[in-house]
Short mmCIF file of C-alpha atoms and ligand atoms in Angstrom, two decimals:
data_model
loop_
_atom_site.label_atom_id
_atom_site.label_comp_id
_atom_site.label_asym_id
_atom_site.label_seq_id
_atom_site.Cartn_x
_atom_site.Cartn_y
_atom_site.Cartn_z
CA MET A 55 -81.22 211.95 2.82
CA GLU A 56 -79.03 214.58 4.44
CA LYS A 57 -75.53 213.44 5.24
CA SER A 58 -73.50 214.65 8.11
CA PRO A 59 -70.85 216.33 6.02
CA THR A 60 -68.16 216.16 8.64
CA LYS A 61 -67.68 213.98 11.65
CA GLN A 62 -68.95 216.59 14.01
CA GLN A 63 -71.47 215.71 16.67
CA CYS A 64 -74.96 215.68 15.26
CA VAL A 65 -78.49 215.36 16.62
CA PRO A 66 -80.78 214.60 13.66
CA VAL A 67 -84.48 215.43 13.92
CA LEU A 68 -86.89 212.96 12.35
CA ASP A 69 -89.45 215.18 10.66
CA PHE A 70 -92.98 213.88 11.19
CA GLY A 71 -94.42 216.96 9.53
CA SER A 72 -94.81 219.42 12.38
CA GLN A 73 -94.62 223.06 11.39
CA TYR A 74 -92.10 223.31 14.24
CA ALA A 75 -89.78 220.50 13.09
CA GLN A 76 -87.14 222.79 11.65
CA LEU A 77 -87.44 225.02 14.69
CA ILE A 78 -86.30 222.07 16.80
CA ALA A 79 -83.20 221.64 14.61
CA ARG A 80 -82.55 225.33 14.86
CA ARG A 81 -82.82 225.31 18.67
CA VAL A 82 -80.33 222.46 18.78
CA ARG A 83 -77.94 224.43 16.57
CA GLU A 84 -78.48 227.50 18.77
CA ALA A 85 -77.44 225.35 21.71
CA GLY A 86 -74.15 224.60 19.92
CA VAL A 87 -74.86 221.16 18.44
CA TYR A 88 -75.22 220.45 14.73
CA SER A 89 -78.71 219.37 13.72
CA VAL A 90 -80.54 218.68 10.53
CA LEU A 91 -83.97 217.34 9.57
CA VAL A 92 -84.18 213.85 8.14
CA ARG A 93 -87.06 211.82 6.68
CA PRO A 94 -89.20 210.16 9.34
CA ASP A 95 -88.76 206.73 7.75
CA ILE A 96 -84.96 206.90 7.62
CA SER A 97 -83.56 203.48 8.51
CA ALA A 98 -81.67 202.95 11.73
CA THR A 99 -78.61 202.02 9.65
CA GLU A 100 -78.76 205.31 7.74
CA LEU A 101 -79.23 207.14 11.02
CA ALA A 102 -76.26 205.41 12.56
CA ALA A 103 -74.20 206.50 9.54
CA LEU A 104 -74.74 210.10 10.65
CA SER A 105 -72.87 209.25 13.88
CA PRO A 106 -75.53 210.91 15.98
CA ILE A 107 -75.06 211.60 19.67
CA GLY A 108 -78.84 211.79 20.12
CA ILE A 109 -82.00 211.62 18.05
CA ILE A 110 -85.12 213.77 18.24
CA LEU A 111 -88.53 212.68 16.99
CA SER A 112 -90.54 215.76 15.99
CA GLY A 113 -94.22 216.47 16.37
CA GLY A 114 -96.63 215.98 13.52
CA PRO A 115 -100.27 216.35 12.58
CA ALA A 116 -101.12 212.63 12.23
CA SER A 117 -102.43 210.21 14.86
CA VAL A 118 -100.13 207.28 15.58
CA TYR A 119 -103.06 204.81 15.52
CA GLU A 120 -104.08 205.78 11.97
CA GLY A 121 -103.01 203.44 9.18
CA HIS A 122 -101.28 206.07 7.05
CA ALA A 123 -99.51 207.81 9.93
CA PRO A 124 -95.78 208.32 9.32
CA ARG A 125 -93.72 205.88 11.39
CA CYS A 126 -90.09 205.54 12.17
CA ASP A 127 -87.86 202.51 12.02
CA PRO A 128 -88.46 200.78 15.42
CA ALA A 129 -84.72 200.14 15.45
CA VAL A 130 -84.03 203.83 16.18
CA PHE A 131 -83.89 202.69 19.77
CA GLN A 132 -81.10 200.30 18.89
CA VAL A 133 -78.83 203.03 17.48
CA GLY A 134 -77.57 203.27 21.01
CA VAL A 135 -78.02 207.01 21.60
CA PRO A 136 -80.64 208.91 23.63
CA VAL A 137 -83.94 209.66 21.92
CA LEU A 138 -86.21 212.61 22.68
CA GLY A 139 -89.79 212.48 21.42
CA ILE A 140 -91.73 215.70 21.15
CA CYS A 141 -95.55 215.59 20.96
CA TYR A 142 -96.27 213.08 18.15
CA GLY A 143 -92.65 211.95 18.51
CA MET A 144 -93.28 211.15 22.19
CA GLN A 145 -96.41 209.22 21.23
CA ILE A 146 -94.60 207.21 18.56
CA GLY A 147 -91.74 206.45 20.94
CA ALA A 148 -94.04 205.51 23.81
CA GLU A 149 -96.10 203.28 21.55
CA LEU A 150 -93.03 201.52 20.16
CA LEU A 151 -91.88 200.86 23.70
CA GLY A 152 -95.21 199.44 24.90
CA GLY A 153 -97.44 202.39 25.76
CA THR A 154 -100.83 203.19 24.24
CA VAL A 155 -102.01 206.39 22.59
CA ALA A 156 -105.61 207.53 22.23
CA PRO A 157 -107.52 210.73 21.45
CA ALA A 158 -107.53 213.19 24.34
CA LYS A 159 -110.90 214.31 25.73
CA ALA A 160 -110.46 217.57 23.89
CA ARG A 161 -107.89 218.92 21.47
CA GLU A 162 -105.51 221.04 23.45
CA TYR A 163 -103.97 224.12 21.93
CA GLY A 164 -102.18 226.91 23.69
CA ALA A 165 -100.50 227.59 27.01
CA ALA A 166 -100.81 225.05 29.83
CA LYS A 167 -99.47 224.90 33.38
CA LEU A 168 -96.85 222.21 33.78
CA HIS A 169 -96.30 220.71 37.21
CA LEU A 170 -93.13 218.72 37.86
CA LEU A 171 -93.64 215.35 39.56
CA PRO A 172 -91.06 214.21 42.14
CA GLU A 173 -89.04 212.26 39.55
CA GLY A 174 -89.09 215.23 37.18
CA ALA A 175 -87.88 217.65 39.81
CA GLU A 176 -84.55 215.83 40.22
CA THR A 177 -81.76 218.31 39.87
CA GLY A 178 -79.31 217.37 37.18
CA GLY A 179 -81.94 215.39 35.28
CA PHE A 180 -83.86 215.92 32.06
CA LEU A 181 -86.03 218.65 33.58
CA GLY A 182 -83.37 219.99 35.91
CA GLY A 183 -83.49 223.78 36.28
CA VAL A 184 -87.16 223.96 35.23
CA PRO A 185 -89.34 225.51 37.97
CA GLU A 186 -91.83 223.18 39.65
CA GLN A 187 -94.66 225.14 38.04
CA THR A 188 -94.09 226.56 34.61
CA THR A 189 -95.90 227.35 31.37
CA VAL A 190 -95.63 225.12 28.33
CA TRP A 191 -97.13 225.30 24.85
CA MET A 192 -99.42 222.46 23.86
CA SER A 193 -100.79 221.57 20.45
CA HIS A 194 -102.18 218.06 20.30
CA GLY A 195 -105.31 216.00 19.89
CA ASP A 196 -103.94 212.68 21.18
CA GLN A 197 -102.26 211.72 24.41
CA VAL A 198 -100.26 208.84 25.73
CA GLN A 199 -102.90 207.09 27.83
CA SER A 200 -101.06 204.37 29.60
CA LEU A 201 -97.50 203.34 29.97
CA GLY A 202 -96.06 200.07 31.06
CA ALA A 203 -94.14 199.87 34.31
CA ASP A 204 -91.06 200.68 32.25
CA PHE A 205 -91.93 204.38 32.10
CA ILE A 206 -91.64 207.08 34.71
CA PRO A 207 -93.93 210.15 34.54
CA LEU A 208 -91.93 213.34 35.06
CA ALA A 209 -94.49 216.12 34.74
CA SER A 210 -98.19 216.71 34.19
CA THR A 211 -100.64 219.42 33.27
CA PRO A 212 -104.24 219.59 34.53
CA THR A 213 -105.49 217.90 31.34
CA CYS A 214 -102.46 215.84 30.42
CA PRO A 215 -101.21 213.54 33.20
CA LEU A 216 -98.26 212.31 31.12
CA ALA A 217 -96.86 215.61 29.86
CA ALA A 218 -93.24 214.50 30.27
CA ILE A 219 -91.92 210.95 30.66
CA ARG A 220 -88.77 208.91 30.62
CA HIS A 221 -88.11 205.24 30.13
CA ARG A 222 -86.79 203.40 33.13
CA ASN A 223 -83.97 201.50 31.39
CA ARG A 224 -83.54 203.08 28.00
CA PRO A 225 -82.44 206.62 27.25
CA PHE A 226 -85.86 207.65 25.89
CA PHE A 227 -87.49 210.91 26.98
CA GLY A 228 -90.78 212.36 25.84
CA VAL A 229 -92.60 215.66 26.18
CA GLN A 230 -96.17 216.20 25.07
CA PHE A 231 -95.60 219.96 24.85
CA HIS A 232 -93.34 221.96 22.52
CA PRO A 233 -90.05 222.99 24.13
CA GLU A 234 -88.88 224.49 20.82
CA VAL A 235 -91.33 227.41 20.76
CA THR A 236 -90.76 230.63 22.66
CA HIS A 237 -94.17 230.22 24.34
CA THR A 238 -92.51 227.53 26.46
CA PRO A 239 -90.25 229.78 28.56
CA HIS A 240 -88.03 226.95 29.84
CA GLY A 241 -88.05 225.05 26.55
CA ALA A 242 -84.48 225.99 25.69
CA GLN A 243 -83.36 224.67 29.09
CA ILE A 244 -85.07 221.34 28.41
CA ILE A 245 -83.43 221.01 25.00
CA GLU A 246 -80.07 221.91 26.51
CA ASN A 247 -80.58 219.37 29.27
CA PHE A 248 -81.25 216.71 26.67
CA LEU A 249 -78.16 217.69 24.69
CA TYR A 250 -75.70 218.26 27.50
CA ARG A 251 -76.87 216.11 30.40
CA ILE A 252 -78.32 213.19 28.50
CA CYS A 253 -76.38 213.14 25.21
CA ARG A 254 -73.19 214.58 26.73
CA ALA A 255 -72.73 216.96 23.80
CA ALA A 256 -69.45 218.81 23.48
CA GLY A 257 -71.26 221.90 22.17
CA ASP A 258 -68.63 222.81 19.63
CA TRP A 259 -70.86 223.60 16.68
CA GLN A 260 -71.06 227.11 15.30
CA MET A 261 -71.89 228.81 12.01
CA GLY A 262 -68.26 228.47 10.88
CA ASN A 263 -68.68 224.69 10.95
CA PHE A 264 -71.76 225.08 8.81
CA VAL A 265 -69.65 226.80 6.17
CA ASP A 266 -67.12 223.96 6.08
CA ALA A 267 -69.85 221.35 5.96
CA ALA A 268 -71.88 223.20 3.31
CA VAL A 269 -68.80 223.80 1.16
CA GLU A 270 -68.00 220.11 1.20
CA LYS A 271 -71.58 219.15 0.44
CA ILE A 272 -71.75 221.57 -2.52
CA ARG A 273 -68.48 220.22 -3.93
CA VAL A 274 -69.72 216.65 -3.66
CA GLN A 275 -73.02 217.56 -5.32
CA VAL A 276 -71.74 219.57 -8.28
CA GLY A 277 -68.37 217.99 -8.99
CA HIS A 278 -66.68 219.84 -11.86
CA ASN A 279 -69.90 221.11 -13.39
CA ARG A 280 -70.89 224.72 -13.77
CA VAL A 281 -73.55 226.24 -11.56
CA ILE A 282 -75.67 229.28 -12.35
CA LEU A 283 -77.37 231.45 -9.79
CA GLY A 284 -79.89 234.26 -10.17
CA LEU A 285 -78.53 237.08 -8.07
CA SER A 286 -81.08 239.65 -6.95
CA GLY A 287 -78.92 241.60 -4.54
CA GLY A 288 -81.11 240.48 -1.65
CA VAL A 289 -79.77 238.71 1.44
CA ASP A 290 -80.64 235.14 0.47
CA SER A 291 -79.26 235.03 -3.07
CA SER A 292 -76.19 237.02 -2.00
CA VAL A 293 -75.35 234.67 0.87
CA ALA A 294 -75.95 231.66 -1.40
CA ALA A 295 -73.63 233.22 -4.00
CA ALA A 296 -70.90 233.89 -1.44
CA LEU A 297 -71.14 230.34 -0.11
CA LEU A 298 -71.05 228.77 -3.57
CA HIS A 299 -68.19 230.98 -4.62
CA LYS A 300 -66.23 229.83 -1.61
CA ALA A 301 -67.00 226.22 -2.51
CA ILE A 302 -66.46 226.21 -6.27
CA GLY A 303 -64.98 229.59 -7.25
CA ASN A 304 -65.40 230.34 -10.93
CA GLN A 305 -67.49 227.27 -11.63
CA LEU A 306 -70.24 229.58 -10.37
CA ALA A 307 -71.78 232.06 -12.79
CA CYS A 308 -74.19 234.62 -11.37
CA ILE A 309 -76.87 236.22 -13.49
CA PHE A 310 -78.32 239.56 -12.48
CA VAL A 311 -81.34 240.79 -14.44
CA ASP A 312 -81.79 244.54 -14.64
CA ASN A 313 -85.54 244.81 -15.21
CA GLY A 314 -85.61 248.60 -15.17
CA LEU A 315 -87.53 248.44 -11.91
CA LEU A 316 -84.60 248.55 -9.52
CA ARG A 317 -83.94 251.16 -6.87
CA GLN A 318 -81.46 254.01 -7.11
CA ASN A 319 -77.91 252.72 -7.78
CA GLU A 320 -79.00 249.15 -7.14
CA ARG A 321 -77.38 247.69 -10.22
CA ASN A 322 -74.09 249.47 -9.56
CA THR A 323 -74.04 248.36 -5.94
CA VAL A 324 -74.59 244.72 -6.86
CA GLU A 325 -72.06 244.81 -9.68
CA SER A 326 -69.36 246.52 -7.72
CA MET A 327 -69.75 244.26 -4.73
CA PHE A 328 -69.89 240.92 -6.48
CA ARG A 329 -67.75 241.59 -9.53
CA ASP A 330 -65.19 244.04 -8.20
CA HIS A 331 -64.99 243.08 -4.56
CA PHE A 332 -65.69 239.34 -4.54
CA HIS A 333 -64.35 238.76 -8.07
CA MET A 334 -67.28 236.60 -8.97
CA ASN A 335 -68.23 235.69 -12.47
CA LEU A 336 -71.27 237.98 -12.78
CA ARG A 337 -73.32 238.61 -15.91
CA THR A 338 -75.78 241.47 -15.96
CA VAL A 339 -78.63 241.22 -18.41
CA ASP A 340 -80.02 244.64 -19.20
CA ALA A 341 -83.61 243.83 -20.06
CA SER A 342 -85.07 247.14 -18.85
CA ALA A 343 -86.31 248.17 -22.29
CA GLU A 344 -88.21 244.90 -22.71
CA PHE A 345 -89.75 245.09 -19.24
CA LEU A 346 -90.79 248.73 -19.44
CA GLY A 347 -92.06 248.24 -23.01
CA ALA A 348 -94.23 245.29 -22.01
CA LEU A 349 -95.55 247.17 -18.98
CA ARG A 350 -96.55 250.29 -20.92
CA GLY A 351 -100.19 251.10 -20.29
CA VAL A 352 -100.62 248.23 -17.80
CA THR A 353 -102.28 249.30 -14.55
CA GLU A 354 -103.61 246.07 -13.10
CA PRO A 355 -101.23 244.82 -10.34
CA GLN A 356 -101.52 241.10 -10.99
CA LYS A 357 -101.07 241.67 -14.72
CA LYS A 358 -97.88 243.60 -13.92
CA ARG A 359 -96.70 240.66 -11.84
CA THR A 360 -97.46 238.13 -14.58
CA ILE A 361 -95.64 240.14 -17.25
CA ILE A 362 -92.62 240.66 -15.01
CA GLY A 363 -92.51 237.02 -13.95
CA LYS A 364 -92.63 235.81 -17.55
CA LEU A 365 -90.02 238.27 -18.83
CA PHE A 366 -87.71 237.47 -15.94
CA VAL A 367 -87.74 233.78 -16.81
CA GLU A 368 -87.10 234.63 -20.47
CA ALA A 369 -84.22 236.97 -19.64
CA PHE A 370 -82.71 234.43 -17.27
CA ARG A 371 -83.12 231.58 -19.72
CA GLY A 372 -81.42 233.65 -22.43
CA ALA A 373 -78.46 234.44 -20.20
CA ALA A 374 -78.24 230.84 -19.00
CA LYS A 375 -77.95 229.64 -22.62
CA SER A 376 -74.70 231.56 -22.90
CA ILE A 377 -73.31 229.23 -20.25
CA PRO A 378 -73.86 226.01 -22.20
CA ASP A 379 -72.20 223.60 -19.84
CA ALA A 380 -74.20 224.69 -16.79
CA LYS A 381 -75.85 221.73 -15.17
CA PHE A 382 -76.94 223.13 -11.82
CA LEU A 383 -79.09 226.03 -10.73
CA ALA A 384 -78.36 227.39 -7.26
CA GLN A 385 -81.07 229.12 -5.28
CA GLY A 386 -81.14 230.87 -1.94
CA THR A 387 -84.22 228.96 -0.78
CA LEU A 388 -84.59 229.18 3.00
CA TYR A 389 -86.43 226.85 5.29
CA PRO A 390 -89.52 229.10 5.59
CA ASP A 391 -89.80 229.02 1.77
CA VAL A 392 -89.67 225.24 1.85
CA ILE A 393 -92.35 224.96 4.48
CA GLU A 394 -94.55 227.57 2.77
CA SER A 395 -94.52 225.59 -0.44
CA GLY A 396 -95.45 222.43 1.49
CA HIS A 397 -92.26 220.60 0.53
CA GLY A 398 -91.15 219.55 4.00
CA HIS A 399 -89.74 216.06 4.55
CA ALA A 400 -92.99 214.44 5.57
CA GLY A 401 -94.91 216.37 2.93
CA THR A 402 -97.53 216.88 5.60
CA ALA A 403 -96.82 220.31 7.03
CA ALA A 404 -99.79 222.54 6.46
CA ASN A 405 -99.40 224.93 3.59
CA ILE A 406 -99.28 227.94 5.83
CA LYS A 407 -99.05 230.76 3.35
CA LEU A 408 -99.56 230.95 -0.36
CA HIS A 409 -96.56 232.86 -1.54
CA HIS A 410 -96.77 235.13 -4.52
CA ASN A 411 -93.12 234.92 -5.21
CA VAL A 412 -92.74 236.58 -8.55
CA GLY A 413 -89.15 236.62 -9.59
CA GLY A 414 -88.72 232.92 -8.97
CA LEU A 415 -87.69 230.41 -11.58
CA PRO A 416 -89.78 227.47 -12.73
CA ARG A 417 -88.56 223.94 -12.09
CA GLU A 418 -88.86 223.16 -15.82
CA LEU A 419 -85.66 225.06 -16.66
CA GLY A 420 -84.02 221.67 -16.70
CA PHE A 421 -81.32 222.20 -14.09
CA GLU A 422 -80.59 220.24 -11.00
CA LEU A 423 -81.09 222.44 -7.95
CA VAL A 424 -78.45 223.38 -5.42
CA GLU A 425 -80.07 224.89 -2.34
CA PRO A 426 -77.44 225.21 0.38
CA LEU A 427 -79.60 227.38 2.67
CA ARG A 428 -82.62 225.06 2.72
CA ASP A 429 -82.24 224.17 6.39
CA LEU A 430 -81.72 227.69 7.69
CA PHE A 431 -83.88 230.47 9.01
CA LYS A 432 -83.39 234.08 7.98
CA ASP A 433 -81.40 235.10 11.05
CA GLU A 434 -79.12 232.07 10.61
CA VAL A 435 -78.58 233.12 6.99
CA ARG A 436 -77.60 236.56 8.21
CA ARG A 437 -75.08 235.04 10.63
CA LEU A 438 -73.76 232.91 7.80
CA GLY A 439 -73.41 236.04 5.67
CA GLU A 440 -71.31 237.62 8.44
CA VAL A 441 -69.08 234.55 8.63
CA LEU A 442 -68.64 234.72 4.85
CA GLY A 443 -67.57 238.35 5.07
CA LEU A 444 -70.53 240.03 3.40
CA PRO A 445 -70.90 243.69 4.40
CA GLU A 446 -73.39 244.63 7.06
CA SER A 447 -75.32 246.84 4.65
CA LEU A 448 -76.12 243.75 2.61
CA ILE A 449 -76.73 241.36 5.48
CA TRP A 450 -79.34 243.61 7.04
CA ARG A 451 -80.92 244.70 3.79
CA HIS A 452 -84.70 244.96 3.82
CA PRO A 453 -86.43 242.59 1.41
CA PHE A 454 -87.32 243.93 -2.01
CA PRO A 455 -90.07 242.26 -4.03
CA GLY A 456 -89.33 240.48 -7.31
CA PRO A 457 -91.57 242.87 -9.31
CA GLY A 458 -89.55 245.72 -7.83
CA LEU A 459 -90.74 249.28 -8.19
CA ALA A 460 -93.57 248.16 -10.50
CA VAL A 461 -95.78 247.46 -7.48
CA ARG A 462 -94.77 250.76 -5.88
CA CYS A 463 -95.63 252.81 -8.93
CA ILE A 464 -99.40 252.65 -8.61
CA GLY A 465 -101.23 252.64 -11.91
CA GLU A 466 -99.29 253.03 -15.11
CA ILE A 467 -95.50 252.81 -14.97
CA THR A 468 -93.55 255.54 -16.72
CA GLU A 469 -89.87 256.45 -16.70
CA GLU A 470 -90.74 259.83 -15.15
CA LYS A 471 -92.65 258.27 -12.29
CA LEU A 472 -89.86 255.74 -11.71
CA THR A 473 -87.30 258.54 -11.52
CA VAL A 474 -89.34 260.44 -8.92
CA LEU A 475 -89.96 257.25 -6.98
CA ARG A 476 -86.27 256.29 -6.92
CA GLN A 477 -85.23 259.69 -5.61
CA ALA A 478 -87.92 259.81 -2.94
CA ASP A 479 -87.19 256.26 -1.87
CA GLU A 480 -83.48 256.96 -1.59
CA ILE A 481 -84.06 260.00 0.60
CA PHE A 482 -86.35 258.00 2.90
CA LEU A 483 -83.77 255.23 3.28
CA GLU A 484 -80.90 257.68 3.77
CA GLU A 485 -82.72 259.43 6.59
CA LEU A 486 -83.72 256.18 8.21
CA ILE A 487 -80.12 254.97 8.20
CA ALA A 488 -78.90 258.35 9.48
CA ALA A 489 -81.38 258.12 12.37
CA ASN A 490 -80.13 254.59 13.11
CA LEU A 491 -83.60 253.16 12.56
CA TYR A 492 -83.00 250.96 9.50
CA ARG A 493 -82.29 247.81 11.50
CA SER A 494 -85.39 248.10 13.66
CA ALA A 495 -87.73 248.46 10.67
CA ALA A 496 -88.48 245.38 8.59
CA GLN A 497 -89.22 247.08 5.32
CA THR A 498 -89.20 250.73 4.34
CA PHE A 499 -89.97 252.30 1.00
CA ALA A 500 -91.73 255.02 -0.95
CA VAL A 501 -94.72 254.62 -3.24
CA ILE A 502 -95.82 256.99 -5.98
CA LEU A 503 -99.56 257.48 -6.30
CA PRO A 504 -101.57 258.19 -9.44
CA VAL A 505 -103.12 261.16 -7.64
CA ALA A 506 -102.17 264.75 -8.24
CA SER A 507 -102.44 267.22 -5.42
CA VAL A 508 -101.95 270.94 -5.32
CA ALA A 509 -98.79 272.62 -4.13
CA VAL A 510 -98.03 276.33 -4.06
CA MET A 511 -94.41 276.88 -4.91
CA GLY A 512 -93.10 280.37 -5.57
CA ASP A 513 -95.97 282.23 -7.20
CA GLY A 514 -97.64 279.34 -8.90
CA ARG A 515 -99.97 276.49 -8.09
CA SER A 516 -98.91 273.13 -9.43
CA TYR A 517 -100.61 269.75 -9.48
CA GLN A 518 -98.19 266.96 -9.00
CA PRO A 519 -98.16 263.41 -7.71
CA VAL A 520 -98.35 262.38 -4.06
CA VAL A 521 -95.63 260.18 -2.58
CA ALA A 522 -96.61 257.80 0.20
CA LEU A 523 -94.05 256.53 2.68
CA ARG A 524 -94.42 253.02 4.08
CA SER A 525 -92.33 251.55 6.87
CA VAL A 526 -93.35 248.43 8.75
CA ASP A 527 -92.10 246.45 11.72
CA SER A 528 -92.47 242.71 11.34
CA THR A 529 -90.68 239.48 12.07
CA ASP A 530 -92.32 237.18 9.56
CA PHE A 531 -93.90 239.61 7.06
CA MET A 532 -97.18 237.74 7.44
CA THR A 533 -98.30 240.29 9.95
CA ALA A 534 -96.84 243.75 10.29
CA ASP A 535 -97.44 247.04 12.01
CA TRP A 536 -96.52 250.47 10.75
CA SER A 537 -93.28 251.76 12.22
CA ARG A 538 -93.71 254.47 14.84
CA LEU A 539 -91.03 256.63 13.26
CA PRO A 540 -90.17 259.79 15.19
CA TYR A 541 -91.92 262.90 13.87
CA ASP A 542 -88.67 264.73 13.32
CA VAL A 543 -87.40 261.94 11.04
CA LEU A 544 -90.66 262.00 9.07
CA ALA A 545 -90.48 265.78 8.92
CA ARG A 546 -86.95 265.68 7.52
CA VAL A 547 -87.88 263.07 4.93
CA SER A 548 -90.95 265.00 3.83
CA SER A 549 -89.17 268.30 3.60
CA ARG A 550 -86.25 266.82 1.68
CA ILE A 551 -88.53 265.04 -0.79
CA VAL A 552 -90.64 268.07 -1.64
CA ASN A 553 -87.57 270.28 -1.88
CA GLU A 554 -85.14 267.94 -3.64
CA VAL A 555 -87.32 265.83 -5.90
CA ARG A 556 -88.93 267.57 -8.82
CA GLY A 557 -92.48 266.47 -9.40
CA VAL A 558 -93.81 265.74 -5.90
CA SER A 559 -96.48 267.94 -4.35
CA ARG A 560 -97.13 266.16 -1.10
CA VAL A 561 -95.83 263.40 1.14
CA VAL A 562 -98.06 261.17 3.28
CA TYR A 563 -97.22 258.39 5.77
CA ASP A 564 -99.07 255.07 5.63
CA ILE A 565 -100.39 254.03 9.08
CA THR A 566 -102.12 250.80 8.07
CA SER A 567 -101.28 247.53 9.82
CA LYS A 568 -101.19 244.14 8.10
CA PRO A 569 -103.77 242.68 8.21
CA PRO A 570 -105.84 244.12 6.77
CA GLY A 571 -103.42 246.15 4.65
CA THR A 572 -100.66 244.34 2.78
CA ILE A 573 -97.12 245.62 3.04
CA GLU A 574 -96.93 246.56 -0.63
CA TRP A 575 -99.57 248.88 -2.03
CA GLU A 576 -100.33 246.66 -5.00
P1 XMP B 61 -97.45 241.83 1.15
O1 XMP B 61 -97.57 243.04 0.26
O2 XMP B 61 -98.14 240.63 0.57
O3 XMP B 61 -95.92 241.50 1.20
O4 XMP B 61 -97.89 242.11 2.56
C1 XMP B 61 -95.29 240.58 2.05
C2 XMP B 61 -93.83 240.51 1.64
O5 XMP B 61 -93.74 239.97 0.31
C3 XMP B 61 -93.14 240.90 -0.56
N1 XMP B 61 -93.86 240.81 -1.84
C4 XMP B 61 -93.39 240.17 -2.91
N2 XMP B 61 -92.21 239.51 -3.09
N3 XMP B 61 -92.88 239.03 -5.30
C5 XMP B 61 -91.98 238.97 -4.31
O6 XMP B 61 -90.91 238.39 -4.52
C6 XMP B 61 -94.08 239.67 -5.19
O7 XMP B 61 -94.88 239.72 -6.11
C7 XMP B 61 -94.32 240.26 -3.92
N4 XMP B 61 -95.38 240.98 -3.44
C8 XMP B 61 -95.06 241.30 -2.14
C9 XMP B 61 -93.28 242.25 0.09
O8 XMP B 61 -92.28 243.16 -0.34
C10 XMP B 61 -93.17 241.88 1.55
O9 XMP B 61 -91.81 241.73 1.95
#
């Protein structure tokens, strides 16, 4: 169970398995109040120990009338703080307080028109500031059907008469829709109303408090033991490293594996930042010869991934052995990684995306895990990185896949092709940064193709490889569109690559969206 690491005001969210549960916690944090997910069956005593100022019951995919449906301790209403139930959370709360829940006539999914009833339209109340007619996002199969006289309906939609309710005597509020998603335009207002009008929050939480709380939690978890962390140079592992270093200093040992598939100057950048600037205990394992040797002649993308994944674990394991007293392994796992692997609190969140995360470490390594970023979303991790003093160039770094340049060197991987690819890639990134477009793109890189094309240079014709440029805009990397880069930027990149990089005949720009195309070429 998560503990409130300091005595700051907290609004825990009981996670009934909704894919939006963590989003609720995040919205609460955005509104300036600390929030964290807790198990749905947490006891009222454990909840009270968090000193909450309010409690939120999340949505979830189950039906409250089913035998196996996750339930909460009925005594949550005795903790003595306001409770907000969202979707399934509203149904659970209503049922515990005497209402009945049944399947709706039809499953409702998508936008609905919410109409405030006279009690809901009260200014200064739970729905204060919400227009009388507004759009809300629904996703439910069940509805609260009837409520005792103890409840007051606050709002309805054409198909859901009890879309928002409150209890007459107890501080319980329920909404059948999802105020946490952006498709509910006044959702943030409703959450703020709950926090500030109902729970009387002070609103003094910010990312700096998270650092203090996380530092304390890490210290409690690891004691005087050593912790190792696989540093990739990406945002997540770097922020995790900075946070752990702040918490436990040289008890942290970072391991950086040079697999020979890194971008131009990548190893130097990581080493100089973490070793020279942050004075962290960093060990680089140069395993490039092993990786490139094992990849010789391999052209099949998944085979490349398997080889790289296996060698990475071996290289990491070898380096970890040289730190014999290490007991913990720290990882920069973020909330979306947790939800993707189906390891949410209720264990019920749908497995939304099968992640092919090569470059990860197996659980069998025998370490206890330290995952201080588990509750955060990417943009929160970036803010945390800022608070920890990481440079902007690192905080806004585009993601780079675990198998590195191997999946951007189509077909067989050779040193020559990697050299060309690194130079072309560096030029593309340099020009993007110079044009102030790096931040707006989600991922930008060059790919070298196993296709030779003709070029006439000087007096001779030469046949040399084609370089493809890929830049995509995306928020979640599950869908993406190709970046509409200005022609003059593309022109500069192309002209610099063919002029400055030996061994490129032609440059093309990839204009495929995802789906159907993936972001990487392999
Ligand atoms: P795709 O190519 O599937 O990529 O559209 C989506 C995101 O995942 C990254 N990616 C990987 N990351 N190991 C990783 O750690 C991999 O094998 C891998 N393949 C793709 C890709 O760079 C993009 O950000």
